[in-house]
PDB file of C-alpha atoms in Angstrom:
ATOM      1  CA  LYS T   1       0.592 -11.046  14.114  1.00 77.00           C
ATOM      2  CA  GLN T   2       2.152 -11.063  10.650  1.00 81.00           C
ATOM      3  CA  GLU T   3       5.281  -8.937  10.420  1.00 86.00           C
ATOM      4  CA  VAL T   4       7.303  -8.074   7.347  1.00 91.00           C
ATOM      5  CA  THR T   5      11.001  -7.323   7.113  1.00 93.00           C
ATOM      6  CA  GLN T   6      12.753  -5.737   4.155  1.00 96.00           C
ATOM      7  CA  ILE T   7      16.499  -5.918   3.767  1.00 94.00           C
ATOM      8  CA  PRO T   8      18.386  -3.728   3.202  1.00 94.00           C
ATOM      9  CA  ALA T   9      16.625  -0.671   4.614  1.00 94.00           C
ATOM     10  CA  ALA T  10      18.584   1.532   2.224  1.00 96.00           C
ATOM     11  CA  LEU T  11      20.833   0.892  -0.738  1.00 95.00           C
ATOM     12  CA  SER T  12      22.989   3.107  -2.905  1.00 97.00           C
ATOM     13  CA  VAL T  13      24.455   1.724  -6.129  1.00 96.00           C
ATOM     14  CA  PRO T  14      26.106   3.086  -9.265  1.00 97.00           C
ATOM     15  CA  GLU T  15      24.100   3.083 -12.455  1.00 97.00           C
ATOM     16  CA  GLY T  16      24.154  -0.181 -14.385  1.00 97.00           C
ATOM     17  CA  GLU T  17      24.408  -2.537 -11.421  1.00 97.00           C
ATOM     18  CA  ASN T  18      22.085  -5.468 -10.925  1.00 97.00           C
ATOM     19  CA  LEU T  19      20.557  -5.576  -7.478  1.00 96.00           C
ATOM     20  CA  VAL T  20      18.319  -7.657  -5.236  1.00 97.00           C
ATOM     21  CA  LEU T  21      15.847  -6.453  -2.646  1.00 97.00           C
ATOM     22  CA  ASN T  22      14.588  -8.866  -0.020  1.00 97.00           C
ATOM     23  CA  CYS T  23      11.284  -9.228   1.777  1.00 96.00           C
ATOM     24  CA  SER T  24      10.376 -11.797   4.443  1.00 94.00           C
ATOM     25  CA  PHE T  25       7.222 -12.593   6.412  1.00 91.00           C
ATOM     26  CA  THR T  26       7.074 -14.070   9.914  1.00 87.00           C
ATOM     27  CA  ASP T  27       4.061 -16.157   8.853  1.00 82.00           C
ATOM     28  CA  SER T  28       4.649 -17.920   5.532  1.00 78.00           C
ATOM     29  CA  ALA T  29       0.884 -18.325   4.955  1.00 80.00           C
ATOM     30  CA  ILE T  30       0.712 -15.686   2.239  1.00 81.00           C
ATOM     31  CA  TYR T  31      -1.923 -15.865  -0.457  1.00 82.00           C
ATOM     32  CA  ASN T  32      -0.233 -13.558  -2.955  1.00 87.00           C
ATOM     33  CA  LEU T  33       2.470 -10.912  -2.934  1.00 92.00           C
ATOM     34  CA  GLN T  34       2.831  -7.528  -4.559  1.00 95.00           C
ATOM     35  CA  TRP T  35       5.801  -5.220  -5.012  1.00 97.00           C
ATOM     36  CA  PHE T  36       5.375  -1.447  -5.183  1.00 97.00           C
ATOM     37  CA  ARG T  37       7.543   1.585  -5.714  1.00 97.00           C
ATOM     38  CA  GLN T  38       6.914   4.899  -4.021  1.00 96.00           C
ATOM     39  CA  ASP T  39       8.455   8.163  -5.122  1.00 95.00           C
ATOM     40  CA  PRO T  40       8.779  10.971  -2.551  1.00 91.00           C
ATOM     41  CA  GLY T  41       5.441  12.633  -1.863  1.00 89.00           C
ATOM     42  CA  LYS T  42       3.591  10.222  -4.131  1.00 91.00           C
ATOM     43  CA  GLY T  43       1.347   7.208  -3.851  1.00 93.00           C
ATOM     44  CA  LEU T  44       2.367   3.591  -4.319  1.00 96.00           C
ATOM     45  CA  THR T  45       2.721   2.297  -7.859  1.00 96.00           C
ATOM     46  CA  SER T  46       2.247  -1.410  -8.444  1.00 95.00           C
ATOM     47  CA  LEU T  47       5.232  -3.147 -10.027  1.00 97.00           C
ATOM     48  CA  LEU T  48       4.524  -6.857  -9.905  1.00 97.00           C
ATOM     49  CA  LEU T  49       1.868  -9.140  -8.466  1.00 95.00           C
ATOM     50  CA  ILE T  50       2.632 -12.807  -7.775  1.00 93.00           C
ATOM     51  CA  GLN T  51      -0.627 -14.710  -7.602  1.00 88.00           C
ATOM     52  CA  SER T  52      -1.200 -17.707  -5.334  1.00 81.00           C
ATOM     53  CA  SER T  53      -0.462 -20.239  -8.083  1.00 86.00           C
ATOM     54  CA  GLN T  54       2.693 -18.478  -9.283  1.00 90.00           C
ATOM     55  CA  ARG T  55       6.276 -18.403  -8.088  1.00 92.00           C
ATOM     56  CA  GLU T  56       7.568 -15.423 -10.014  1.00 95.00           C
ATOM     57  CA  GLN T  57       6.647 -12.537 -12.284  1.00 96.00           C
ATOM     58  CA  THR T  58       8.678 -10.492 -14.724  1.00 97.00           C
ATOM     59  CA  SER T  59       8.171  -7.038 -16.170  1.00 96.00           C
ATOM     60  CA  GLY T  60      10.943  -5.504 -18.225  1.00 97.00           C
ATOM     61  CA  ARG T  61      14.045  -5.233 -16.038  1.00 97.00           C
ATOM     62  CA  LEU T  62      12.180  -6.391 -12.942  1.00 98.00           C
ATOM     63  CA  ASN T  63      11.764  -9.937 -11.713  1.00 98.00           C
ATOM     64  CA  ALA T  64      10.054 -10.915  -8.493  1.00 97.00           C
ATOM     65  CA  SER T  65       9.960 -14.354  -6.935  1.00 95.00           C
ATOM     66  CA  LEU T  66       8.127 -15.821  -3.981  1.00 93.00           C
ATOM     67  CA  ASP T  67       9.071 -18.847  -1.909  1.00 91.00           C
ATOM     68  CA  LYS T  68       5.914 -19.662   0.011  1.00 85.00           C
ATOM     69  CA  SER T  69       7.563 -22.366   2.099  1.00 87.00           C
ATOM     70  CA  SER T  70       9.879 -19.815   3.681  1.00 88.00           C
ATOM     71  CA  GLY T  71       7.711 -16.702   3.324  1.00 89.00           C
ATOM     72  CA  ARG T  72      10.431 -14.873   1.413  1.00 93.00           C
ATOM     73  CA  SER T  73      10.336 -12.789  -1.732  1.00 95.00           C
ATOM     74  CA  THR T  74      13.030 -11.106  -3.766  1.00 97.00           C
ATOM     75  CA  LEU T  75      12.844  -8.293  -6.287  1.00 97.00           C
ATOM     76  CA  TYR T  76      15.620  -8.335  -8.854  1.00 98.00           C
ATOM     77  CA  ILE T  77      16.364  -5.140 -10.780  1.00 98.00           C
ATOM     78  CA  ALA T  78      18.641  -5.537 -13.772  1.00 98.00           C
ATOM     79  CA  ALA T  79      20.858  -2.784 -15.162  1.00 98.00           C
ATOM     80  CA  SER T  80      19.689  -0.184 -12.652  1.00 97.00           C
ATOM     81  CA  GLN T  81      19.069   3.403 -13.786  1.00 97.00           C
ATOM     82  CA  PRO T  82      18.824   6.711 -11.881  1.00 97.00           C
ATOM     83  CA  GLY T  83      15.082   6.669 -12.615  1.00 97.00           C
ATOM     84  CA  ASP T  84      14.809   3.536 -10.463  1.00 98.00           C
ATOM     85  CA  SER T  85      15.596   5.621  -7.382  1.00 98.00           C
ATOM     86  CA  ALA T  86      12.593   5.277  -5.065  1.00 97.00           C
ATOM     87  CA  THR T  87      11.376   3.345  -2.057  1.00 97.00           C
ATOM     88  CA  TYR T  88      10.332  -0.229  -2.802  1.00 98.00           C
ATOM     89  CA  LEU T  89       7.721  -1.926  -0.653  1.00 97.00           C
ATOM     90  CA  CYS T  90       6.465  -5.481  -0.586  1.00 96.00           C
ATOM     91  CA  ALA T  91       3.005  -6.469   0.602  1.00 95.00           C
ATOM     92  CA  GLY T  92       1.554  -9.901   1.279  1.00 91.00           C
ATOM     93  CA  MET T  93      -2.111 -10.783   1.225  1.00 87.00           C
ATOM     94  CA  ASP T  94      -3.289 -12.972   4.078  1.00 79.00           C
ATOM     95  CA  ASN T  95      -4.853 -16.353   3.389  1.00 74.00           C
ATOM     96  CA  TYR T  96      -8.333 -14.966   4.099  1.00 75.00           C
ATOM     97  CA  GLY T  97      -7.917 -12.978   0.914  1.00 73.00           C
ATOM     98  CA  GLN T  98      -8.865  -9.658   2.462  1.00 79.00           C
ATOM     99  CA  ASN T  99      -5.957  -7.659   3.777  1.00 87.00           C
ATOM    100  CA  PHE T 100      -2.367  -6.874   2.913  1.00 90.00           C
ATOM    101  CA  VAL T 101       0.531  -6.475   5.304  1.00 91.00           C
ATOM    102  CA  PHE T 102       3.244  -4.087   4.143  1.00 93.00           C
ATOM    103  CA  GLY T 103       6.953  -4.092   4.693  1.00 94.00           C
ATOM    104  CA  PRO T 104       8.750  -0.910   5.806  1.00 94.00           C
ATOM    105  CA  GLY T 105      10.418  -0.489   2.419  1.00 96.00           C
ATOM    106  CA  THR T 106      13.907  -0.317   0.944  1.00 97.00           C
ATOM    107  CA  ARG T 107      15.098   3.121  -0.097  1.00 97.00           C
ATOM    108  CA  LEU T 108      17.105   2.785  -3.314  1.00 98.00           C
ATOM    109  CA  SER T 109      19.404   5.406  -4.771  1.00 98.00           C
ATOM    110  CA  VAL T 110      20.965   4.767  -8.177  1.00 97.00           C
ATOM    111  CA  LEU T 111      23.815   7.146  -8.831  1.00 97.00           C
ATOM    112  CA  PRO T 112      24.590   8.371 -12.365  1.00 95.00           C
TER     113      PRO T 112
ATOM    114  CA  ASN M   1      -9.948   6.106 -16.563  1.00 63.00           C
ATOM    115  CA  ALA M   2      -8.766   8.009 -13.488  1.00 76.00           C
ATOM    116  CA  GLY M   3      -8.056   4.982 -11.268  1.00 93.00           C
ATOM    117  CA  VAL M   4      -8.186   5.886  -7.577  1.00 96.00           C
ATOM    118  CA  THR M   5      -8.786   9.542  -6.760  1.00 97.00           C
ATOM    119  CA  GLN M   6      -8.496  11.090  -3.313  1.00 97.00           C
ATOM    120  CA  THR M   7      -9.821  14.481  -2.225  1.00 97.00           C
ATOM    121  CA  PRO M   8      -8.632  16.692  -0.737  1.00 97.00           C
ATOM    122  CA  LYS M   9      -4.905  16.280  -1.307  1.00 96.00           C
ATOM    123  CA  PHE M  10      -3.929  18.627   1.518  1.00 97.00           C
ATOM    124  CA  ARG M  11      -5.776  19.798   4.608  1.00 97.00           C
ATOM    125  CA  VAL M  12      -4.897  21.576   7.825  1.00 97.00           C
ATOM    126  CA  LEU M  13      -7.232  21.160  10.796  1.00 97.00           C
ATOM    127  CA  LYS M  14      -7.335  22.429  14.332  1.00 97.00           C
ATOM    128  CA  THR M  15      -7.677  19.961  17.190  1.00 97.00           C
ATOM    129  CA  GLY M  16     -11.317  18.987  17.631  1.00 97.00           C
ATOM    130  CA  GLN M  17     -12.436  19.814  14.100  1.00 97.00           C
ATOM    131  CA  SER M  18     -14.026  17.220  11.882  1.00 96.00           C
ATOM    132  CA  MET M  19     -13.470  16.362   8.251  1.00 96.00           C
ATOM    133  CA  THR M  20     -14.084  13.709   5.616  1.00 97.00           C
ATOM    134  CA  LEU M  21     -11.660  12.291   3.083  1.00 98.00           C
ATOM    135  CA  LEU M  22     -13.201  10.983  -0.109  1.00 97.00           C
ATOM    136  CA  CYS M  23     -11.849   8.110  -2.156  1.00 98.00           C
ATOM    137  CA  ALA M  24     -13.346   7.378  -5.555  1.00 98.00           C
ATOM    138  CA  GLN M  25     -12.432   4.534  -7.910  1.00 97.00           C
ATOM    139  CA  ASP M  26     -13.702   3.983 -11.436  1.00 95.00           C
ATOM    140  CA  MET M  27     -12.501   0.375 -11.858  1.00 94.00           C
ATOM    141  CA  ASN M  28     -15.578  -1.325 -10.367  1.00 94.00           C
ATOM    142  CA  HIS M  29     -13.425  -2.808  -7.593  1.00 95.00           C
ATOM    143  CA  GLU M  30     -15.054  -4.673  -4.741  1.00 95.00           C
ATOM    144  CA  TYR M  31     -12.407  -4.078  -2.103  1.00 95.00           C
ATOM    145  CA  MET M  32     -11.394  -0.645  -0.822  1.00 97.00           C
ATOM    146  CA  TYR M  33      -8.948   0.322   1.900  1.00 97.00           C
ATOM    147  CA  TRP M  34      -7.808   3.300   3.936  1.00 98.00           C
ATOM    148  CA  TYR M  35      -4.206   3.351   5.171  1.00 97.00           C
ATOM    149  CA  ARG M  36      -2.120   5.871   6.998  1.00 97.00           C
ATOM    150  CA  GLN M  37       1.608   6.235   6.446  1.00 96.00           C
ATOM    151  CA  ASP M  38       3.863   7.662   9.111  1.00 94.00           C
ATOM    152  CA  PRO M  39       7.654   7.898   9.210  1.00 88.00           C
ATOM    153  CA  GLY M  40       9.118   4.797  10.832  1.00 82.00           C
ATOM    154  CA  MET M  41       5.687   3.135  11.100  1.00 83.00           C
ATOM    155  CA  GLY M  42       5.088   2.119   7.519  1.00 86.00           C
ATOM    156  CA  LEU M  43       1.624   1.661   6.081  1.00 93.00           C
ATOM    157  CA  ARG M  44      -1.076   0.766   8.587  1.00 94.00           C
ATOM    158  CA  LEU M  45      -4.615  -0.276   7.763  1.00 94.00           C
ATOM    159  CA  ILE M  46      -7.345   1.904   9.281  1.00 97.00           C
ATOM    160  CA  HIS M  47     -10.565   0.462   7.830  1.00 97.00           C
ATOM    161  CA  TYR M  48     -11.526  -1.523   4.792  1.00 96.00           C
ATOM    162  CA  SER M  49     -14.568  -2.599   2.821  1.00 96.00           C
ATOM    163  CA  VAL M  50     -15.234  -5.832   0.921  1.00 93.00           C
ATOM    164  CA  GLY M  51     -18.214  -4.434  -0.950  1.00 93.00           C
ATOM    165  CA  GLU M  52     -20.905  -1.792  -1.094  1.00 94.00           C
ATOM    166  CA  GLY M  53     -22.556  -1.279   2.285  1.00 94.00           C
ATOM    167  CA  THR M  54     -19.864  -3.165   4.230  1.00 95.00           C
ATOM    168  CA  THR M  55     -16.995  -1.890   6.364  1.00 96.00           C
ATOM    169  CA  ALA M  56     -14.542  -3.479   8.789  1.00 95.00           C
ATOM    170  CA  LYS M  57     -11.865  -2.340  11.211  1.00 95.00           C
ATOM    171  CA  GLY M  58      -8.203  -2.607  10.425  1.00 93.00           C
ATOM    172  CA  GLU M  59      -5.147  -2.291  12.601  1.00 91.00           C
ATOM    173  CA  VAL M  60      -5.618   1.332  13.777  1.00 95.00           C
ATOM    174  CA  PRO M  61      -9.356   2.215  13.575  1.00 97.00           C
ATOM    175  CA  ASP M  62      -9.728   4.365  16.703  1.00 96.00           C
ATOM    176  CA  GLY M  63     -10.744   7.956  15.990  1.00 96.00           C
ATOM    177  CA  TYR M  64     -11.922   7.191  12.455  1.00 98.00           C
ATOM    178  CA  ASN M  65     -15.209   6.201  10.871  1.00 97.00           C
ATOM    179  CA  VAL M  66     -15.924   5.043   7.326  1.00 98.00           C
ATOM    180  CA  SER M  67     -18.837   4.553   4.989  1.00 97.00           C
ATOM    181  CA  ARG M  68     -19.302   2.781   1.662  1.00 97.00           C
ATOM    182  CA  LEU M  69     -22.751   3.777   0.490  1.00 95.00           C
ATOM    183  CA  LYS M  70     -21.787   3.496  -3.171  1.00 96.00           C
ATOM    184  CA  LYS M  71     -19.469   0.879  -4.628  1.00 96.00           C
ATOM    185  CA  GLN M  72     -17.158   3.454  -6.169  1.00 97.00           C
ATOM    186  CA  ASN M  73     -16.744   5.634  -3.061  1.00 97.00           C
ATOM    187  CA  PHE M  74     -15.148   5.029   0.314  1.00 98.00           C
ATOM    188  CA  LEU M  75     -15.262   7.868   2.837  1.00 98.00           C
ATOM    189  CA  LEU M  76     -12.973   8.272   5.835  1.00 98.00           C
ATOM    190  CA  GLY M  77     -14.194  10.565   8.601  1.00 97.00           C
ATOM    191  CA  LEU M  78     -12.479  12.157  11.551  1.00 96.00           C
ATOM    192  CA  GLU M  79     -15.086  13.318  14.047  1.00 92.00           C
ATOM    193  CA  SER M  80     -12.720  15.143  16.421  1.00 96.00           C
ATOM    194  CA  ALA M  81      -9.248  15.492  14.972  1.00 96.00           C
ATOM    195  CA  ALA M  82      -6.195  15.037  17.194  1.00 97.00           C
ATOM    196  CA  PRO M  83      -2.539  15.908  16.512  1.00 97.00           C
ATOM    197  CA  SER M  84      -1.782  12.151  16.509  1.00 96.00           C
ATOM    198  CA  GLN M  85      -3.852  11.924  13.338  1.00 97.00           C
ATOM    199  CA  THR M  86      -1.391  14.075  11.432  1.00 97.00           C
ATOM    200  CA  SER M  87      -0.342  11.741   8.649  1.00 97.00           C
ATOM    201  CA  VAL M  88      -0.513  10.912   4.978  1.00 97.00           C
ATOM    202  CA  TYR M  89      -3.642   8.937   4.173  1.00 98.00           C
ATOM    203  CA  PHE M  90      -3.833   6.554   1.239  1.00 98.00           C
ATOM    204  CA  CYS M  91      -6.824   4.900  -0.318  1.00 98.00           C
ATOM    205  CA  ALA M  92      -6.495   1.703  -2.331  1.00 97.00           C
ATOM    206  CA  SER M  93      -8.797  -0.648  -4.187  1.00 96.00           C
ATOM    207  CA  ARG M  94      -8.726  -4.020  -5.943  1.00 94.00           C
ATOM    208  CA  PHE M  95     -10.722  -6.866  -7.408  1.00 87.00           C
ATOM    209  CA  ASN M  96     -10.971 -10.132  -5.481  1.00 80.00           C
ATOM    210  CA  THR M  97      -7.390 -11.476  -4.982  1.00 70.00           C
ATOM    211  CA  GLY M  98      -6.239  -8.986  -7.560  1.00 82.00           C
ATOM    212  CA  GLU M  99      -3.735  -6.187  -7.890  1.00 91.00           C
ATOM    213  CA  LEU M 100      -3.943  -3.353  -5.359  1.00 94.00           C
ATOM    214  CA  PHE M 101      -4.119   0.186  -6.766  1.00 95.00           C
ATOM    215  CA  PHE M 102      -3.388   3.294  -4.726  1.00 96.00           C
ATOM    216  CA  GLY M 103      -4.434   6.911  -4.842  1.00 96.00           C
ATOM    217  CA  GLU M 104      -1.933   9.745  -4.658  1.00 95.00           C
ATOM    218  CA  GLY M 105      -2.503  10.365  -0.972  1.00 96.00           C
ATOM    219  CA  SER M 106      -4.016  13.048   1.256  1.00 97.00           C
ATOM    220  CA  ARG M 107      -1.701  14.942   3.579  1.00 97.00           C
ATOM    221  CA  LEU M 108      -3.447  15.946   6.798  1.00 97.00           C
ATOM    222  CA  THR M 109      -1.990  18.197   9.474  1.00 97.00           C
ATOM    223  CA  VAL M 110      -3.777  18.624  12.799  1.00 97.00           C
ATOM    224  CA  LEU M 111      -2.604  21.586  14.841  1.00 96.00           C
TER     225      LEU M 111
END
């Protein structure tokens, strides 16, 4: 059974810092990978999707990469802001192209 | 363009009652999913659908039924609610191999 780990579980940083969130899968056979943010009491908002033929994606201050050989992904947030405070989840699609497996999330607090 | 809409957003049930959660998407997506999110358990897949008229079981299907009679709607039913089904339920949809979009969630409490 595919399992996903996200490290760290929680992170608190001062505003302006660059930071890296990690995601790893026990089975590296991942078709594509998506990063989400979730604010308290809200649904999941898609941040970045790395398709099967890609190794990374960038959107503004966010950069996500995927190493399929190891089943690991990182989400890099540059110049963090208090508005970045949320829980960040990664999800990998299985190679059958049907279902996603989600990590438990990293709870990020960016202090002003 | 509303995206993925879930109704109701909040509901309180007594043990043994039944209810249906409705998920509607206006993006013409083929795939639709129902997840539940519980503290310490993360997101777990209940049922999913790869197209109109099709459904399949996910990781935690017991106690739930689903139907996808129309492409834009995916219904999640609880025939006899139990306190263990107290949770936040999320619907999501996507195109084939594409980006997954979520609704805002439905918070269900079973007393």
